[in-house]
């Protein structure tokens, strides 16, 4: 896919922010050590609002104690309702991280920013150290916004609309049952009504849904800082790469893709804008490397996250909270 729009702007060359790294400081490790350090540092909510992301190193938290640590950091754990990424639910609203092939980069995004409800915090736990690579990049959403060309920021100021085609069990992408973690259509429709979606059920049992206009930016509920907060590039075929986009275009017309996005008025978003957004997000990010037993919690509005390619094994678990 291509268009004639081009974006030229100065590359991002400096790092103005990074997560706060917390270590045992000679105290106990494991879940007890995390508890003690949090007690010394003050209210976790205040700390997270100030620092945007917290990385817990050298605590060597065993996997059997993950629930205990989540109770400290996630006050109201949520399911992955309306999620688009392939994951495995492990119980207790704990999931594997996105199960995309290990050679792929997962671009920056704030979780569920395309929906009408999203988690305030995300929790990550490294259960298996990657063989190589596999960092979780984290980006300051305000800095990502500032790094975008003025033309792009202006174009997105009116908001965007997301469309999803969710099959009933066979097809590209996720089914509506996987997306909403239910077999009950009434539950799905209650969610869609609450989010002011338009939708219809297809004769083959699939679901087509379009969001109302969603903002491209939001203001953080505590700090008031404006941040880039959408997943336009994840819903747009240009971000899949030219070869994949061409293959999809041969199989399905744009309106039948598993997911797509337009400007608020229904007009197409230029490929160049999407690639610019994608690249700027990764350029502004700070990589958080993983070792077994490490933890991270991020403010899902203040920051975006992704995944770098990796080799060997990598097992990172994820949970979310309101």
Coordinates of C-alpha atoms in Angstrom, one line a residue:
X1 CA 0.0 0.0 0.0
X2 CA 1.3 3.5 -0.8
X3 CA 0.3 7.1 -1.2
X4 CA 2.0 10.3 -2.2
X5 CA 2.1 11.9 1.3
X6 CA 5.6 12.3 2.7
X7 CA 6.8 13.3 6.1
X8 CA 10.2 14.9 6.7
X9 CA 11.2 15.9 10.2
X10 CA 14.3 15.8 12.5
X11 CA 15.0 12.4 14.0
X12 CA 14.8 11.9 17.8
X13 CA 18.3 11.9 19.1
X14 CA 18.2 12.2 22.9
X15 CA 16.6 10.4 25.8
X16 CA 14.8 12.7 28.2
X17 CA 13.2 10.1 30.4
X18 CA 13.6 6.5 31.7
X19 CA 11.8 4.3 34.2
X20 CA 12.8 4.3 37.8
X21 CA 14.9 1.2 38.7
X22 CA 14.3 -0.1 42.2
X23 CA 16.7 -2.6 43.8
X24 CA 16.7 -4.4 47.1
X25 CA 19.4 -2.1 48.5
X26 CA 20.8 -4.8 50.8
X27 CA 17.4 -5.9 52.1
X28 CA 15.4 -9.1 51.5
X29 CA 14.6 -10.2 48.0
X30 CA 11.5 -12.0 46.6
X31 CA 8.0 -10.7 47.3
X32 CA 9.0 -9.7 50.8
X33 CA 11.8 -7.5 49.4
X34 CA 9.4 -5.8 47.0
X35 CA 7.0 -5.1 49.8
X36 CA 9.7 -3.6 52.0
X37 CA 11.0 -1.3 49.2
X38 CA 7.5 -0.1 48.4
X39 CA 6.9 0.7 52.1
X40 CA 10.1 2.7 52.1
X41 CA 9.3 4.6 48.9
X42 CA 5.8 5.7 49.8
X43 CA 2.4 5.2 48.2
X44 CA 2.9 3.1 45.0
X45 CA 0.2 5.1 43.2
X46 CA 1.9 8.4 43.9
X47 CA 5.3 7.0 42.9
X48 CA 4.0 5.6 39.6
X49 CA 2.2 8.9 38.7
X50 CA 5.5 10.7 39.3
X51 CA 7.9 8.2 37.6
X52 CA 5.5 6.7 35.0
X53 CA 7.3 3.3 35.1
X54 CA 8.9 1.3 37.9
X55 CA 11.4 -1.6 37.2
X56 CA 12.2 -4.0 40.0
X57 CA 15.6 -5.5 39.5
X58 CA 17.5 -8.2 41.5
X59 CA 14.6 -9.2 43.6
X60 CA 14.5 -12.6 42.0
X61 CA 10.8 -13.0 42.6
X62 CA 9.8 -16.7 42.0
X63 CA 6.8 -17.3 39.7
X64 CA 4.8 -18.8 42.6
X65 CA 4.9 -15.5 44.3
X66 CA 3.7 -13.4 41.4
X67 CA 0.2 -13.2 42.8
X68 CA 1.5 -11.8 46.0
X69 CA 3.4 -9.1 44.2
X70 CA 0.5 -8.2 42.0
X71 CA -1.6 -7.7 45.1
X72 CA 0.8 -5.0 46.1
X73 CA 1.0 -3.2 42.7
X74 CA -2.4 -3.8 41.1
X75 CA -5.3 -2.7 43.3
X76 CA -8.1 -3.8 40.9
X77 CA -7.0 -6.5 38.5
X78 CA -8.8 -6.6 35.2
X79 CA -9.4 -9.1 32.4
X80 CA -8.2 -8.5 28.8
X81 CA -11.7 -7.5 27.6
X82 CA -11.8 -6.2 24.0
X83 CA -8.1 -7.1 23.5
X84 CA -6.8 -7.6 20.0
X85 CA -3.5 -9.5 20.8
X86 CA -3.2 -13.2 20.9
X87 CA -2.5 -14.2 24.6
X88 CA -3.0 -17.2 26.8
X89 CA -4.9 -16.6 30.1
X90 CA -3.2 -18.3 33.0
X91 CA -5.8 -17.6 35.7
X92 CA -6.4 -14.8 38.1
X93 CA -6.4 -12.3 35.2
X94 CA -2.8 -13.1 34.5
X95 CA -1.8 -13.6 30.9
X96 CA 1.1 -14.3 28.6
X97 CA 2.5 -11.3 26.8
X98 CA 1.5 -11.0 23.1
X99 CA 2.2 -14.2 21.3
X100 CA 3.6 -12.9 18.1
X101 CA 6.6 -14.6 16.3
X102 CA 9.8 -13.8 18.1
X103 CA 11.4 -12.1 15.0
X104 CA 8.7 -9.4 15.0
X105 CA 8.9 -6.0 16.7
X106 CA 5.7 -5.0 18.5
X107 CA 5.3 -1.3 18.0
X108 CA 4.6 1.2 20.8
X109 CA 1.1 1.4 22.2
X110 CA -1.0 2.1 25.3
X111 CA -3.1 -1.0 26.1
X112 CA -6.7 -0.9 24.9
X113 CA -6.4 2.8 23.9
X114 CA -8.8 2.1 21.0
X115 CA -11.5 1.1 23.5
X116 CA -13.8 3.2 25.8
X117 CA -12.2 1.6 28.9
X118 CA -8.6 0.8 29.4
X119 CA -6.3 -0.2 32.3
X120 CA -4.6 2.4 34.4
X121 CA -1.6 0.2 35.1
X122 CA 0.2 -2.7 33.4
X123 CA 2.3 -5.3 35.3
X124 CA 5.1 -7.4 33.7
X125 CA 6.9 -10.3 35.1
X126 CA 9.9 -12.2 33.5
X127 CA 9.4 -15.9 34.1
X128 CA 12.1 -16.9 31.5
X129 CA 15.1 -14.8 30.5
X130 CA 15.2 -14.2 26.8
X131 CA 18.0 -16.0 24.9
X132 CA 18.9 -12.6 23.3
X133 CA 17.1 -9.3 22.8
X134 CA 13.4 -9.3 23.8
X135 CA 13.4 -6.0 25.7
X136 CA 10.2 -4.3 26.5
X137 CA 10.6 -0.7 25.1
X138 CA 8.7 1.9 27.1
X139 CA 8.0 5.5 25.8
X140 CA 6.9 8.6 27.5
X141 CA 3.6 9.4 25.8
X142 CA 4.1 13.2 26.1
X143 CA 7.5 12.9 24.5
X144 CA 6.2 10.7 21.7
X145 CA 3.5 13.3 21.0
X146 CA 6.1 16.1 20.9
X147 CA 8.3 14.0 18.5
X148 CA 5.5 13.9 15.9
X149 CA 5.5 16.2 12.9
X150 CA 3.1 19.2 13.3
X151 CA 1.3 18.1 10.2
X152 CA 0.5 14.7 11.7
X153 CA -0.6 16.1 15.0
X154 CA -2.9 18.5 13.2
X155 CA -4.4 15.7 11.0
X156 CA -5.2 13.6 14.0
X157 CA -6.7 16.4 16.1
X158 CA -10.2 15.6 15.0
X159 CA -9.9 12.0 16.3
X160 CA -10.2 8.6 14.6
X161 CA -12.6 5.6 14.2
X162 CA -11.7 2.0 14.6
X163 CA -13.5 -0.9 12.8
X164 CA -13.2 -4.6 13.7
X165 CA -14.4 -7.7 11.9
X166 CA -14.5 -10.5 14.5
X167 CA -15.2 -14.0 13.2
X168 CA -17.2 -16.7 15.0
X169 CA -14.4 -19.2 15.3
X170 CA -12.7 -19.5 11.9
X171 CA -11.0 -16.6 10.0
X172 CA -8.2 -14.1 10.2
X173 CA -7.5 -12.4 13.6
X174 CA -9.4 -13.1 16.8
X175 CA -12.9 -14.3 17.2
X176 CA -15.5 -12.2 19.1
X177 CA -15.5 -14.9 21.7
X178 CA -11.8 -14.6 22.3
X179 CA -12.0 -10.8 22.2
X180 CA -14.7 -10.5 24.8
X181 CA -13.9 -13.6 26.8
X182 CA -17.5 -14.9 26.6
X183 CA -19.8 -16.9 24.5
X184 CA -22.8 -14.7 25.5
X185 CA -23.9 -12.2 22.8
X186 CA -25.9 -10.2 25.3
X187 CA -22.7 -9.6 27.3
X188 CA -20.9 -8.4 24.1
X189 CA -23.8 -6.1 23.2
X190 CA -23.9 -4.6 26.7
X191 CA -20.2 -3.7 26.3
X192 CA -20.7 -2.3 22.8
X193 CA -23.7 -0.2 24.0
X194 CA -21.6 1.2 26.9
X195 CA -18.9 2.2 24.4
X196 CA -21.4 3.7 21.9
X197 CA -20.2 1.4 19.1
X198 CA -22.3 0.7 16.0
X199 CA -22.4 -3.0 15.2
X200 CA -24.1 -5.9 13.5
X201 CA -24.0 -9.7 13.6
X202 CA -23.2 -11.3 10.2
X203 CA -25.1 -14.3 8.9
X204 CA -22.0 -16.4 9.5
X205 CA -22.0 -15.5 13.2
X206 CA -19.2 -12.9 12.9
X207 CA -19.4 -9.4 14.4
X208 CA -18.6 -6.1 12.7
X209 CA -18.2 -3.2 15.0
X210 CA -17.2 0.5 14.6
X211 CA -16.2 2.8 17.4
X212 CA -17.5 6.3 17.8
X213 CA -14.8 9.0 17.3
X214 CA -11.9 8.3 19.6
X215 CA -9.3 11.0 20.5
X216 CA -5.8 10.6 19.3
X217 CA -4.5 12.2 22.5
X218 CA -5.7 12.4 26.1
X219 CA -4.7 14.2 29.2
X220 CA -3.3 12.2 32.1
X221 CA -5.9 12.1 34.9
X222 CA -3.4 13.1 37.6
X223 CA -0.8 15.3 36.0
X224 CA -2.9 16.8 33.2
X225 CA -0.1 16.2 30.7
X226 CA -1.3 15.6 27.1
X227 CA 0.0 12.3 25.7
X228 CA -0.3 10.4 22.4
X229 CA -2.9 7.7 23.2
X230 CA -4.3 5.7 20.3
X231 CA -3.5 2.6 18.2
X232 CA -4.0 4.0 14.7
X233 CA -0.8 2.4 13.5
X234 CA -1.7 -1.0 14.9
X235 CA -5.1 -1.0 13.1
X236 CA -3.7 0.3 9.8
X237 CA -2.3 -2.2 7.2
X238 CA 0.7 0.1 6.4
X239 CA 2.3 -0.9 9.7
X240 CA 2.3 -4.5 8.6
X241 CA 4.9 -3.9 5.9
X242 CA 4.4 -3.7 2.2
X243 CA 4.5 -7.4 1.5
X244 CA 1.9 -8.3 4.2
X245 CA -0.3 -5.4 3.2
X246 CA -0.3 -6.5 -0.4
X247 CA -1.1 -10.0 0.5
X248 CA -4.1 -8.9 2.6
X249 CA -5.3 -6.5 -0.1
X250 CA -5.4 -9.5 -2.5
X251 CA -7.5 -11.5 0.0
X252 CA -9.9 -8.9 1.4
X253 CA -11.1 -5.5 0.6
X254 CA -10.2 -2.8 3.2
X255 CA -13.7 -2.9 4.8
X256 CA -13.4 -6.6 5.5
X257 CA -10.0 -6.6 7.2
X258 CA -9.9 -7.9 10.8
X259 CA -9.2 -4.4 11.9
X260 CA -8.9 -1.0 10.2
X261 CA -8.9 2.7 11.1
X262 CA -9.9 6.0 9.5
X263 CA -10.0 9.7 10.4
X264 CA -13.2 10.8 12.2
X265 CA -14.9 11.7 8.9
X266 CA -14.2 8.2 7.4
X267 CA -11.4 9.4 5.1
X268 CA -8.3 7.2 4.9
X269 CA -5.2 7.9 6.9
X270 CA -2.1 8.2 4.7
X271 CA 0.5 5.4 5.0
X272 CA 3.2 8.0 5.5
X273 CA 1.5 9.3 8.7
X274 CA 1.2 5.7 10.1
X275 CA 4.9 4.9 9.4
X276 CA 5.9 8.2 10.9
X277 CA 4.0 7.5 14.1
X278 CA 5.3 3.9 14.3
X279 CA 8.9 5.0 13.8
X280 CA 8.7 7.9 16.3
X281 CA 7.3 5.7 19.0
X282 CA 10.2 3.3 18.8
X283 CA 12.7 6.1 18.5
X284 CA 11.5 7.7 21.7
X285 CA 11.4 4.4 23.7
X286 CA 13.8 3.2 26.4
X287 CA 14.5 -0.5 26.4
X288 CA 13.9 -2.5 29.5
X289 CA 15.9 -5.7 29.3
X290 CA 14.7 -8.8 31.2
X291 CA 16.2 -11.3 33.6
X292 CA 14.2 -14.0 35.3
X293 CA 12.5 -12.7 38.4
X294 CA 12.4 -9.0 37.2
X295 CA 9.2 -7.0 37.5
X296 CA 7.9 -3.8 35.9
X297 CA 4.7 -1.8 36.4
X298 CA 3.8 1.1 34.1
X299 CA 1.3 3.9 34.0
X300 CA -0.7 2.9 30.9
X301 CA -1.8 6.4 30.1
X302 CA 1.5 8.2 30.7
X303 CA 3.5 5.6 28.8
X304 CA 3.4 3.3 25.8
X305 CA 5.1 -0.1 25.5
X306 CA 6.1 -2.6 22.9
X307 CA 8.5 -5.6 22.3
X308 CA 11.8 -6.0 20.6
X309 CA 12.6 -9.1 18.6
X310 CA 14.4 -11.9 20.5
X311 CA 16.1 -15.3 20.1
X312 CA 15.8 -18.4 22.3
X313 CA 13.2 -18.6 25.0
X314 CA 11.3 -15.6 26.5
X315 CA 8.4 -15.8 28.8
X316 CA 7.0 -12.6 30.1
X317 CA 3.6 -12.5 32.0
X318 CA 1.2 -9.6 32.0
X319 CA -1.6 -8.3 34.2
X320 CA -3.7 -5.1 34.2
X321 CA -5.6 -3.0 36.7
X322 CA -8.1 -0.2 36.8

